[in-house]
XYZ file of C-alpha atoms in Angstrom:
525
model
C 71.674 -23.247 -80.580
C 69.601 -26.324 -81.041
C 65.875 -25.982 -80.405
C 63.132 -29.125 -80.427
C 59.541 -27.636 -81.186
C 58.489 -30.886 -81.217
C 59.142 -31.721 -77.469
C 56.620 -32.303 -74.258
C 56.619 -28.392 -74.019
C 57.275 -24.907 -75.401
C 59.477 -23.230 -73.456
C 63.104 -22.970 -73.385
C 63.893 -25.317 -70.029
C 62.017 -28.069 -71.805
C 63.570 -28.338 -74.927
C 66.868 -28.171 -73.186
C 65.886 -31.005 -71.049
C 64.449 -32.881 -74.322
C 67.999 -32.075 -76.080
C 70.175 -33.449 -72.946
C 68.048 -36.508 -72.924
C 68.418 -37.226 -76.747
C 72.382 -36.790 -76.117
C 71.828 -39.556 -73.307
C 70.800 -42.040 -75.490
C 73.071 -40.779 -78.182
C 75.807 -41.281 -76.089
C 74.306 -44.821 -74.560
C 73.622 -46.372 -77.937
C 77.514 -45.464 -79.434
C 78.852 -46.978 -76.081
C 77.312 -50.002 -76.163
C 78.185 -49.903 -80.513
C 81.780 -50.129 -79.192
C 81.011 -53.017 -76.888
C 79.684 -55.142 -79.643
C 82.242 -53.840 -81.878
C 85.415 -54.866 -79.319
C 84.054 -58.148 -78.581
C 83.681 -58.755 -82.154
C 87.143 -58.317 -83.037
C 88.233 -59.914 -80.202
C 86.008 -62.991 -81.425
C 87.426 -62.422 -85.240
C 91.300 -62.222 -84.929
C 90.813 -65.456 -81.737
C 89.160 -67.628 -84.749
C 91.787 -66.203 -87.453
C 95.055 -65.073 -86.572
C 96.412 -64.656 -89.762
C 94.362 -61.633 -90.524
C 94.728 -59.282 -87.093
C 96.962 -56.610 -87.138
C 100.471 -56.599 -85.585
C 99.181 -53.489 -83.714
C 96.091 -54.411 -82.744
C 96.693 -54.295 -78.626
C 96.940 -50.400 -80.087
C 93.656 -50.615 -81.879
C 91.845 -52.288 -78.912
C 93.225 -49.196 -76.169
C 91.800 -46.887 -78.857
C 88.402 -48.076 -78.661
C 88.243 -49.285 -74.611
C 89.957 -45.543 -74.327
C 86.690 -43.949 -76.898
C 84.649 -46.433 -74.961
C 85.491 -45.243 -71.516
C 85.211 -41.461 -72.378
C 81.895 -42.481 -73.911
C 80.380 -43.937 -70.780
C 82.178 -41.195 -68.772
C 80.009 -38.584 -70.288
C 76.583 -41.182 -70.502
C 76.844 -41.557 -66.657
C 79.096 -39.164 -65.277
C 77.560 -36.036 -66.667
C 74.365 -36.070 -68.711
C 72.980 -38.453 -66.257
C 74.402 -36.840 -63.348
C 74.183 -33.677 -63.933
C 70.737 -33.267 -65.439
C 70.505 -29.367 -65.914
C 73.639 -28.572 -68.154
C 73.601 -25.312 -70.427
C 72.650 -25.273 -73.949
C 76.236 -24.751 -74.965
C 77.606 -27.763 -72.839
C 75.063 -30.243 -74.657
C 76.224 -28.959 -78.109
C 79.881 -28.738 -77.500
C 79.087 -32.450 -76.543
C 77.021 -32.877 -79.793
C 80.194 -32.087 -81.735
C 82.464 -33.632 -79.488
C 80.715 -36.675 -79.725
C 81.182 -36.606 -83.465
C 84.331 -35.382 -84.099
C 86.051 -37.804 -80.891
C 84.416 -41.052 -82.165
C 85.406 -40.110 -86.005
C 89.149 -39.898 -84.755
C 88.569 -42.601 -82.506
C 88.135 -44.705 -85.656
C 90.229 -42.814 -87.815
C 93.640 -43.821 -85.795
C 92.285 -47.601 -85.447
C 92.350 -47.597 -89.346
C 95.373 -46.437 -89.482
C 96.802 -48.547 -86.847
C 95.691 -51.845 -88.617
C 97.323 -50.681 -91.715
C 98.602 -53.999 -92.621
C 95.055 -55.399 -92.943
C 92.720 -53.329 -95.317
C 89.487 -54.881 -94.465
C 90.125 -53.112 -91.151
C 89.631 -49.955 -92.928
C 86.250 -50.363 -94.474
C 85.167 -51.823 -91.051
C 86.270 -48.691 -89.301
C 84.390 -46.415 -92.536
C 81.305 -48.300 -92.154
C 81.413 -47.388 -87.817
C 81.749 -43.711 -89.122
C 79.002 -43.531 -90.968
C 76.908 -45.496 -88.208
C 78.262 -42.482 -85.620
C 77.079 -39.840 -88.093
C 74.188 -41.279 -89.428
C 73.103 -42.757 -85.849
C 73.358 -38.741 -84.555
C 71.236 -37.571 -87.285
C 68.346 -40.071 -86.136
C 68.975 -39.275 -81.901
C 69.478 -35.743 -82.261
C 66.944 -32.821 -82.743
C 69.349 -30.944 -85.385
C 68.523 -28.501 -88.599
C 70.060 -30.162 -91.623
C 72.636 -26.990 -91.715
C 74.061 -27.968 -88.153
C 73.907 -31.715 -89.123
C 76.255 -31.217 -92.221
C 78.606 -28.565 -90.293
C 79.247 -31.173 -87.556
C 79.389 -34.347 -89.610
C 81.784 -32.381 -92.094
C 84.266 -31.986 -89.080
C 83.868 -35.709 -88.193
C 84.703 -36.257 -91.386
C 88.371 -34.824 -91.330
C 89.784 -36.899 -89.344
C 88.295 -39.964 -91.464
C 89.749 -37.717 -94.441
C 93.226 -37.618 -93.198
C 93.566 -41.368 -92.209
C 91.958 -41.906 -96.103
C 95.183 -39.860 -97.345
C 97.429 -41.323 -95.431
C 96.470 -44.931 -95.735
C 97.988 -45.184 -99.316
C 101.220 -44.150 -98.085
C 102.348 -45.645 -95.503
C 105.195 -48.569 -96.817
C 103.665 -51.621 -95.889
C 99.919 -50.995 -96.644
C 98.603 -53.816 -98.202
C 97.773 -53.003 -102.116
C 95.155 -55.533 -102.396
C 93.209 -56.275 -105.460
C 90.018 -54.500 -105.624
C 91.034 -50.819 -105.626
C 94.465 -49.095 -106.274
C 95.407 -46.429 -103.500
C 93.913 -43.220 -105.176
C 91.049 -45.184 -106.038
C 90.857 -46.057 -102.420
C 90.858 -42.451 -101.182
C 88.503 -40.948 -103.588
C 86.178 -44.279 -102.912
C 86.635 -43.378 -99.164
C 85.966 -39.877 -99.433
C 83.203 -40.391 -101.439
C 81.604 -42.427 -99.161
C 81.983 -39.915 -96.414
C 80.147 -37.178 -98.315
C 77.189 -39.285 -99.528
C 77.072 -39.963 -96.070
C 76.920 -36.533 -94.695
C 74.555 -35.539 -97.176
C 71.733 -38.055 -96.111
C 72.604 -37.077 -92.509
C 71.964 -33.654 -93.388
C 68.776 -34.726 -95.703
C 67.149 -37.063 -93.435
C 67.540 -34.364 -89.667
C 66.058 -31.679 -92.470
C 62.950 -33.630 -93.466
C 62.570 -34.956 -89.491
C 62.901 -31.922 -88.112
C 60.546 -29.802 -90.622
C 58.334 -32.544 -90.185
C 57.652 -32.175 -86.355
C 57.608 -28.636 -86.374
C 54.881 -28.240 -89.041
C 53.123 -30.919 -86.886
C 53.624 -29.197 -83.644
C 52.351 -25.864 -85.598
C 49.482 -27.536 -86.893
C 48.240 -29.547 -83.748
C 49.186 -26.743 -81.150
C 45.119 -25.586 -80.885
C 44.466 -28.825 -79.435
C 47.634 -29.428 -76.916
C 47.615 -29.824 -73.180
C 50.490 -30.514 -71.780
C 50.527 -31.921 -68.494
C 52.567 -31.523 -65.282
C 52.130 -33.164 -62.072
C 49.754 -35.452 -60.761
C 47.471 -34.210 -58.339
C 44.615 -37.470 -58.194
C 44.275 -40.582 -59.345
C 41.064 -42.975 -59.025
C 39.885 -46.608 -60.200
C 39.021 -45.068 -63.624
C 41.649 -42.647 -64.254
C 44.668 -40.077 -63.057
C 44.112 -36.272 -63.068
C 46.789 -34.115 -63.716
C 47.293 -30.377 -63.732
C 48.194 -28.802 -67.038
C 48.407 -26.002 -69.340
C 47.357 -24.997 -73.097
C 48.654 -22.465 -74.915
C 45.251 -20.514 -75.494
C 43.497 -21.339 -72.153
C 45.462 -18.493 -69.932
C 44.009 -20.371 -66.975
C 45.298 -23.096 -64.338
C 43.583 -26.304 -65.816
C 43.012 -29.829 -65.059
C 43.150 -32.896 -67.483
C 41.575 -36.457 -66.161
C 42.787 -39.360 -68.429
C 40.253 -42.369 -68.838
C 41.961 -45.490 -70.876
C 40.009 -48.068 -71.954
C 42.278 -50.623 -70.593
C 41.559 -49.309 -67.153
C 37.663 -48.640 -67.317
C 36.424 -50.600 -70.337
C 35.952 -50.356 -73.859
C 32.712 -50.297 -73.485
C 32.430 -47.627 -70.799
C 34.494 -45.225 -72.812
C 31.529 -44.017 -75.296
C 29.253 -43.836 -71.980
C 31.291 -41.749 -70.609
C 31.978 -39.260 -73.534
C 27.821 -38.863 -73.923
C 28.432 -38.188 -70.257
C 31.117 -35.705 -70.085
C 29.372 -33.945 -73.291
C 26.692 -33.577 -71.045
C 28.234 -31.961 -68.313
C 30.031 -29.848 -70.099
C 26.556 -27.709 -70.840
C 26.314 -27.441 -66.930
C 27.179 -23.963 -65.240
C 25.996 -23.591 -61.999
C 28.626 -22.263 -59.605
C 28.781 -25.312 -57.687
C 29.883 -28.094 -60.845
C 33.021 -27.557 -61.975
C 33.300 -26.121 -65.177
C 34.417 -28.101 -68.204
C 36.799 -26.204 -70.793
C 37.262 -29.486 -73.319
C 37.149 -33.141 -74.091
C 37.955 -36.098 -76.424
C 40.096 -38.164 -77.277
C 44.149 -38.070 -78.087
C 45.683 -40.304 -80.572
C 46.224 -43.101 -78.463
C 42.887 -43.564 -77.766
C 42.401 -42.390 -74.136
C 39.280 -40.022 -73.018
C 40.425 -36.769 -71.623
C 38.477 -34.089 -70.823
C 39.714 -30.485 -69.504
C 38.587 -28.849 -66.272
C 39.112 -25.885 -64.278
C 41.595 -26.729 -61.508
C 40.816 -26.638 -57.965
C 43.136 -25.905 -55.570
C 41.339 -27.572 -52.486
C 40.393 -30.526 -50.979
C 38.260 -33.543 -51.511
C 35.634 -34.467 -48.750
C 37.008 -37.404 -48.363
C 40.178 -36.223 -47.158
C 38.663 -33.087 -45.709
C 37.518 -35.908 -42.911
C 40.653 -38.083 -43.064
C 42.862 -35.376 -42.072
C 40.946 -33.239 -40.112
C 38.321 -35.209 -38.634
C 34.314 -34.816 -38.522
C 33.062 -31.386 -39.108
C 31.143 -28.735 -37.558
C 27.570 -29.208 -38.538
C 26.677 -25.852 -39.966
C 29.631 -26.114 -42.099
C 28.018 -29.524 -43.714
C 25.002 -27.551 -43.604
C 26.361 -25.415 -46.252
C 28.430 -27.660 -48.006
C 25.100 -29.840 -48.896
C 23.281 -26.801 -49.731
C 25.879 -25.879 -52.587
C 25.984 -29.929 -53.437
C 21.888 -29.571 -54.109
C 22.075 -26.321 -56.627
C 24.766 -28.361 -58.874
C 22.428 -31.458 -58.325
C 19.438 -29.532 -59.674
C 20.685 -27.906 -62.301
C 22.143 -31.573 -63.525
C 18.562 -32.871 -62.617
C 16.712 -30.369 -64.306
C 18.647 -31.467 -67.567
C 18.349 -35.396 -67.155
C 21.663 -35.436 -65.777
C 21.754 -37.816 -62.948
C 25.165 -37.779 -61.339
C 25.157 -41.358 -60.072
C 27.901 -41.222 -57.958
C 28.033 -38.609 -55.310
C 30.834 -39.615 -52.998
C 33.292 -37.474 -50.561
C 35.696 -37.959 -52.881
C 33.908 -36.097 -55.966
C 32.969 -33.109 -54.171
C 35.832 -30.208 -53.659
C 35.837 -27.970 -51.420
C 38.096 -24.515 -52.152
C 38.004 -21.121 -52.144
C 36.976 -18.864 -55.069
C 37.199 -14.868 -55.479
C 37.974 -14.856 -51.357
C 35.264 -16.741 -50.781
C 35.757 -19.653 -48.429
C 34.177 -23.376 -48.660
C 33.007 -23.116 -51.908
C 32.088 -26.179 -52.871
C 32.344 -28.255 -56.537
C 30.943 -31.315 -58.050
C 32.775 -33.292 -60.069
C 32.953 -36.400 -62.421
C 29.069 -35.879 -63.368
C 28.162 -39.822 -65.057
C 31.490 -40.680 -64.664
C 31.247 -44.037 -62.540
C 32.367 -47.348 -63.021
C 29.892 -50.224 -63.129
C 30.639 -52.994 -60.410
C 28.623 -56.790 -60.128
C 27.006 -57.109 -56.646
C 25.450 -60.832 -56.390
C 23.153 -60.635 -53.533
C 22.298 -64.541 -53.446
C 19.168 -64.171 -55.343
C 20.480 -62.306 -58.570
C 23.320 -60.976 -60.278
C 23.343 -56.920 -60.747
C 25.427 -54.694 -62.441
C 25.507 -51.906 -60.214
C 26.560 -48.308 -61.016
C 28.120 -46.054 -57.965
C 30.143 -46.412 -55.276
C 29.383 -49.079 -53.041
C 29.619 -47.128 -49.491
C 27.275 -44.549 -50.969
C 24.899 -46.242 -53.040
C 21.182 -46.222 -53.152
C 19.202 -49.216 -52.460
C 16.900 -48.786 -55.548
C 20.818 -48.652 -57.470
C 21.035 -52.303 -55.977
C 17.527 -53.626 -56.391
C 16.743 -51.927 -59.591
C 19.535 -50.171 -61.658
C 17.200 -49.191 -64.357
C 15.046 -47.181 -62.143
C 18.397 -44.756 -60.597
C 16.860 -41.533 -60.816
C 17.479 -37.990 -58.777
C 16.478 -39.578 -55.461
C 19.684 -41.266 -56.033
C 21.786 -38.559 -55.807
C 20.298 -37.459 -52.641
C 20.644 -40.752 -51.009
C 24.032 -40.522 -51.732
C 23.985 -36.832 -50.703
C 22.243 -37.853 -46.991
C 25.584 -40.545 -47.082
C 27.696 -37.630 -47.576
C 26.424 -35.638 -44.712
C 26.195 -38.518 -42.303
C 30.364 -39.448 -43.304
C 30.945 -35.286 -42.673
C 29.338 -35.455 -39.393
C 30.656 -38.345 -37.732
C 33.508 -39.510 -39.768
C 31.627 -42.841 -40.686
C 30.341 -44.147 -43.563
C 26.659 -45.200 -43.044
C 27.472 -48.842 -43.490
C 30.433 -50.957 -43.406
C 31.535 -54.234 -44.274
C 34.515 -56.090 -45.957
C 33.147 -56.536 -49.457
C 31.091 -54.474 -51.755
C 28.079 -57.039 -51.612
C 27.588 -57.109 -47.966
C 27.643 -53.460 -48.304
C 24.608 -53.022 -50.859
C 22.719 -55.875 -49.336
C 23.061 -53.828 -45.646
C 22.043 -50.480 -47.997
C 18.754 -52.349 -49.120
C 18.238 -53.968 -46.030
C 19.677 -52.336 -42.884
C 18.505 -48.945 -41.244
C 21.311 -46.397 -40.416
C 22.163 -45.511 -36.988
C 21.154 -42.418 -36.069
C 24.512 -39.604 -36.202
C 23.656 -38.480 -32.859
C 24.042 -41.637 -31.333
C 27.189 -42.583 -32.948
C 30.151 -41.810 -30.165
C 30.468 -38.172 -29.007
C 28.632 -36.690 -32.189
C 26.692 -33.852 -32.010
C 24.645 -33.365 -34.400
C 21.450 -30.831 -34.207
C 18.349 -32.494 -34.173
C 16.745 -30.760 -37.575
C 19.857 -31.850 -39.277
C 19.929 -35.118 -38.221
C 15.755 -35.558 -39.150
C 16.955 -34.081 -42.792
C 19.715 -36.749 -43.436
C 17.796 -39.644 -42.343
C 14.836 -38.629 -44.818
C 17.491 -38.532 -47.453
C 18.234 -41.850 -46.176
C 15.378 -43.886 -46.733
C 15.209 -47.091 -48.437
C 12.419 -45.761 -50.560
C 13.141 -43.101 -53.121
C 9.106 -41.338 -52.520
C 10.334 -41.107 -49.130
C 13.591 -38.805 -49.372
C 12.901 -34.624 -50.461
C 11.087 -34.547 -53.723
C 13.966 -32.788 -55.260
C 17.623 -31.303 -54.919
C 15.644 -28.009 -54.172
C 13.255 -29.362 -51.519
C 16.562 -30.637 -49.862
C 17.947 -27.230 -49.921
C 15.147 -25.486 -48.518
C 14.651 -28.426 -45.793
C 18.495 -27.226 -45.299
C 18.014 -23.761 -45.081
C 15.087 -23.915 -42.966
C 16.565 -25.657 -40.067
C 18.441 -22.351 -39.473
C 22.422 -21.775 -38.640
C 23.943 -23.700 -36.018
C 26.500 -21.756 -34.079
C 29.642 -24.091 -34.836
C 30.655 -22.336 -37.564
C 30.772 -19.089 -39.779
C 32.475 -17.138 -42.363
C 35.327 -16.143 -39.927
C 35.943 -19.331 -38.971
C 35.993 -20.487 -42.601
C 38.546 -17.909 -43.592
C 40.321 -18.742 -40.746
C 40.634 -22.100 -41.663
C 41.410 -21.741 -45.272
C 44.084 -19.808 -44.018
C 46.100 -22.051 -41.989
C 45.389 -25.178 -44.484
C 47.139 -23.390 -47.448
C 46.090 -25.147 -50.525
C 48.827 -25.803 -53.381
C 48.835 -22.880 -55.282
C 52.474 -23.943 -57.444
C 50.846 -23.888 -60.947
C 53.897 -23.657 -62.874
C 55.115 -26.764 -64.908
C 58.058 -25.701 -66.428
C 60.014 -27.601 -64.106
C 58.868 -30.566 -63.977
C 59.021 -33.579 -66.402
C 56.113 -33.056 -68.864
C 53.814 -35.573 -71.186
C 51.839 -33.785 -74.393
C 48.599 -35.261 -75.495
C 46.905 -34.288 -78.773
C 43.473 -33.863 -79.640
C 41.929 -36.122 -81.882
C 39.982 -33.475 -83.926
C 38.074 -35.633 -86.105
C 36.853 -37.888 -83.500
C 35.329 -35.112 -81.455
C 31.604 -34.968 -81.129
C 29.457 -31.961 -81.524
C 27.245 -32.018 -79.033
């Protein structure tokens, strides 16, 4: 049974899928081969009649027949039918070789009065045989076993060539010269078949055995931003669900990308309960940033609102509380996050524990230009939630930032607006330097306890000295206003349990991409 170590995964469904895709193209490439090769002879013997064979409406049925059976099995069934056994795909690996082989074995023999036709159908063999050996995840034993039957029928047309009354002598080669010269042929060809799947596949396995501390593979999808996609994934040695966000440069910048690996070094030393944890980062061969996290199998702010509307105000009570420990840990470190935003704050559940929330993407924002009229600035964050200072000065963002962006979050939980709106990103920061927020409580049918409404407008302000002094100060502003009555642990569980987060962490079944870590390129931090 053939194997591929060196496929998108390790387990047995994969390299089954790898090996029926190789056979695919295997089985595409030879199909087309005859195209080109029947609308060459037709081309040849239109130009010069005096050298096609008497019998060659014979010889073209032989190949539109190989043809036909060739794209029978392309479309019909590997393409068709894309979960076939391991023992369908390699009776199809031999059939393959032996069916073309005889395919061009009886066209030989069928243009016996022209001798060329023979070393034209010899040099198609050894394309089939040498063509599978390239395609095909083989050993070098199974290469040589199934080229050496493709080879028979070759063999026997070879033998029988010499014999038949009106084969053409010719001048270069008497007829047992021509057989052992055709034979010959055959075998060299096997043998480099059989040398070069060898070396190719030793090759990939001692490179999948050597690289196989640093592999993620990834499955599906589960976010994708401005910057980058997020997929979920495995790796071998991390026995737990894991996440992998790809940053290319193409996509945020080459000069972003070493910004954001100081970055995501950095947050990697964070480990309050409220940041997500980071396992690993770097950079794969092709030169994208990656960096591993601990999957969360919840929901974003952003569409925590968007599909289930404002919520209750204790429960953003809570959820900014849990927001200002990660912030002050971050703080406390010189971490400024710089982009707080519904959309990098997750809310799941951990160890039964409901509304648990997580920051992510700590550093990780993209720089946009905001021309207010006056000046040009390069502005870092999220237009919607960024701090005037962010606009006005973007050398001075500091913490205060991050709870401006915070108060933003908390005013978009509670009434399912953004603080500001506008149609471009520069109307938006000039109404963040120069506009005061409307009140939540006045905003439609909101209702929104007094305290908590004083504590987001502080955050709020257009000056940083007046917002809480710190991520702390915010939290015990927070806790001090007391619990409203809107919400509580039942409720949350209750909730949790109806919404039914994706919990389907296998991968196995679905189509897989590998990326490798660049070792030497990693940092220490």
């Amino acid at each position: 049974m053939i194997r591929a170590p060196w496929s998108t995964g390790s387990s047995e469904e994969e390299a089954r899928a790898y090996l029926q895709a190789r056979l695919t193209v295997l089985y595409k490439l030879m199909f087309w081969c005859f195209v080109i090769l029947i609308g060459f002879l037709w081309v040849t013997y239109w130009r010069f009649h005096d050298i096609k064979p008497d019998l060659q409406i014979w010889v073209n049925t032989a190949f539109v027949t190989g043809m036909a059976i060739e794209g029978f099995i392309w479309r019909g069934l590997l393409v068709r039918k894309p979960r076939m056994s391991f023992e369908a795909l390699n009776a199809l690996d031999t059939f393959f070789v032996v069916a073309a082989n005889t395919v061009i074995a009886g066209c030989a023999l069928l243009s016996y009065d022209q001798r060329q036709a023979a070393y034209t159908c010899l040099i198609y063999s050894c394309f089939a045989v040498l063509t599978r050996a390239l395609v095909l995840p083989s050993t070098g034993r199974r290469t040589a076993i199934v080229s050496a039957l493709g080879a028979i029928p070759m063999a026997i047309g070879a033998i029988i060539l010499p014999f038949i009354k009106d084969w053409p002598p010719g001048k270069d080669v008497p007829g047992p010269g021509f057989v052992l010269g055709f034979l010959q042929i055959e075998v060299v060809t096997i043998l480099l078949a059989a040398a070069g799947s060898e070396i190719i596949y030793g090759l990939r396995q001692k490179v999948s055995a050597a690289q196989q501390l640093g592999q993620y593979t990834l499955g599906r999808k589960i976010g994708e931003g401005g910057m980058g996609v997020v997929y979920l994934a495995h790796h071998d040695l991390l026995r737990r669900p894991t996440a992998v966000k790809l940053l290319h440069p193409d996509r945020v910048g080459h000069d972003s990308m070493q910004r954001f690996e100081r970055e995501v070094r950095h947050m990697s030393q964070l480990t309050h309960p409220n940041t997500v944890a980071v396992f690993d980062y770097g950079r794969s061969f092709d030169g994208a940033f990656y960096y591993a996290m601990e999957y969360l199998a919840g929901i974003d702010l952003h569409n925590l609102v968007v599909k289930h509307g404002k919520q209750p105000a204790e429960r953003v009570r809570q959820i900014m509380i849990q927001v200002c420990g990660a912030l002050q840990e971050a703080h406390d470190r010189g971490i400024v996050h710089r982009d707080i935003k519904p959309a990098n704050i997750i809310l799941c559940e951990r160890g039964a524990m409901p509304d648990v929330a997580k920051v992510v993407d700590f550093g990780l924002v993209k720089e946009f230009t905001a021309n207010t009229g006056a000046s040009t600035q390069v502005v870092v964050g999220t237009p919607a939630f960024v701090a005037p200072e962010a606009v006005t000065d973007p050398n001075a963002v500091g913490p205060a930032a991050d709870l401006y962006a915070l108060g933003c979050v908390g005013y978009f939980l509670l009434t399912g607006r953004k603080v500001f709106d506008a149609k471009t990103a520069v109307d938006l920061c000039i109404q963040h330097v120069t506009k005061q927020p409307v009140p939540p409580s006045q905003i439609g049918s909101t209702h929104v306890p007094r305290q908590l409404e004083e504590i987001l407008m502080t955050c709020l302000a257009k000056q940083p000295s007046g917002r809480p002094a710190s991520a702390n100060d915010l939290a015990d502003r927070l806790r001090a206003a007391g619990s409203f009555d809107d919400w509580d642990d039942a409720r949350a569980s209750t909730w949790w349990r109806d919404f039914k987060p994706p919990q389907d962490l296998d991968t196995t079944a679905i189509p897989t991409t590998t990326i490798t870590v660049d070792v030497g390129r990693r940092k220490v931090a």
